[in-house]
Tab-separated table of C-alpha atoms in Angstrom:
chain	number	residue	atom	x	y	z
A	273	UNK	CA	189.480	163.084	35.624
A	274	UNK	CA	186.350	161.868	33.848
A	275	UNK	CA	186.815	158.362	35.273
A	276	UNK	CA	187.105	159.787	38.769
A	277	UNK	CA	183.901	161.769	38.288
A	278	UNK	CA	182.087	158.713	36.903
A	279	UNK	CA	183.294	156.564	39.779
A	280	UNK	CA	182.176	159.209	42.243
A	281	UNK	CA	178.725	159.413	40.607
A	282	UNK	CA	178.482	155.606	40.597
A	283	UNK	CA	179.334	155.520	44.277
A	284	UNK	CA	176.694	158.110	45.133
A	285	UNK	CA	174.038	156.368	43.004
A	286	UNK	CA	174.919	152.995	44.520
A	287	UNK	CA	174.667	154.432	48.021
A	288	UNK	CA	171.302	156.063	47.258
A	289	UNK	CA	169.914	152.876	45.729
A	290	UNK	CA	171.100	150.805	48.699
A	291	UNK	CA	169.574	153.319	51.106
A	292	UNK	CA	166.278	153.226	49.212
A	293	UNK	CA	166.289	149.413	49.150
A	294	UNK	CA	166.960	148.966	52.886
A	295	UNK	CA	163.285	149.209	53.991
A	296	UNK	CA	162.222	146.915	51.157
A	297	UNK	CA	164.832	144.325	52.115
A	298	UNK	CA	163.767	144.529	55.773
A	299	UNK	CA	160.124	144.007	54.813
A	300	UNK	CA	161.060	141.073	52.599
A	301	UNK	CA	163.068	139.537	55.431
A	302	UNK	CA	160.094	139.931	57.769
A	303	UNK	CA	157.740	138.410	55.209
A	304	UNK	CA	160.134	135.516	54.649
A	305	UNK	CA	160.361	134.814	58.395
A	306	UNK	CA	156.567	134.830	58.621
A	307	UNK	CA	156.338	132.519	55.614
A	308	UNK	CA	158.756	130.081	57.238
A	309	UNK	CA	156.728	130.105	60.471
A	310	UNK	CA	153.469	129.600	58.577
A	311	UNK	CA	154.996	126.737	56.613
A	312	UNK	CA	156.122	125.067	59.836
A	313	UNK	CA	152.668	125.572	61.356
A	314	UNK	CA	150.994	124.152	58.245
A	315	UNK	CA	153.233	121.096	58.455
A	316	UNK	CA	152.147	120.546	62.059
A	317	UNK	CA	148.491	121.025	61.127
A	318	UNK	CA	148.847	118.542	58.258
A	319	UNK	CA	150.453	115.972	60.576
A	320	UNK	CA	147.609	116.400	63.071
A	321	UNK	CA	145.046	116.118	60.284
A	322	UNK	CA	146.647	112.930	58.982
A	323	UNK	CA	146.556	111.427	62.480
A	324	UNK	CA	142.899	112.403	62.841
A	325	UNK	CA	142.083	110.826	59.470
A	326	UNK	CA	143.536	107.506	60.634
A	327	UNK	CA	141.513	107.645	63.843
A	328	UNK	CA	138.358	108.652	61.982
A	329	UNK	CA	138.779	105.778	59.534
A	330	UNK	CA	139.159	103.356	62.456
A	331	UNK	CA	135.982	104.748	64.019
A	332	UNK	CA	134.143	104.337	60.703
A	333	UNK	CA	135.260	100.704	60.409
A	334	UNK	CA	134.299	99.988	64.025
A	335	UNK	CA	130.911	101.637	63.528
A	336	UNK	CA	130.233	99.553	60.432
A	337	UNK	CA	131.271	96.382	62.282
A	338	UNK	CA	129.021	97.298	65.211
A	339	UNK	CA	126.142	97.935	62.825
A	340	UNK	CA	126.636	94.499	61.272
A	341	UNK	CA	126.856	92.857	64.695
A	342	UNK	CA	123.690	94.611	65.888
A	343	UNK	CA	121.849	93.358	62.806
A	344	UNK	CA	123.052	89.799	63.432
A	345	UNK	CA	122.113	89.947	67.112
A	346	UNK	CA	118.732	91.468	66.271
A	347	UNK	CA	118.049	88.610	63.886
A	348	UNK	CA	119.110	85.979	66.436
A	349	UNK	CA	117.160	87.536	69.296
A	350	UNK	CA	114.170	88.098	67.007
A	351	UNK	CA	114.098	84.405	66.153
A	352	UNK	CA	114.262	83.477	69.845
A	353	UNK	CA	111.522	85.981	70.708
A	354	UNK	CA	109.324	84.600	67.928
A	355	UNK	CA	109.850	81.037	69.169
A	356	UNK	CA	109.085	82.084	72.742
A	357	UNK	CA	106.070	84.143	71.686
A	358	UNK	CA	107.474	87.389	73.095
A	359	UNK	CA	106.022	90.573	71.634
A	360	UNK	CA	108.334	93.553	72.041
A	361	UNK	CA	107.071	97.013	72.878
A	362	UNK	CA	107.761	99.511	70.104
A	363	UNK	CA	110.340	101.437	72.174
A	364	UNK	CA	112.539	98.312	72.426
A	365	UNK	CA	112.574	97.667	68.695
A	366	UNK	CA	115.923	98.283	67.003
A	367	UNK	CA	115.625	100.939	64.310
A	368	UNK	CA	117.203	100.194	60.959
């Protein structure tokens, strides 16, 4: 008789606890789904960022090469202008 009463009490307590936990479990499931979506989105953002970094590095290298080439051309043209006696207006001078 005592075992039956204990089992009945256990059953009621278990049912009450499960009922009380249902909203918490639902909220946790929702939060987990959102976390998974955010993780997927972050992965996509990171992939895009990595691709942009590669492109930006290429632009930086190209810019540096162009800067070097402009300096070389400026020196060559400057020598030719000096030999020819050409005086450049200030607005045509290459800024350094």
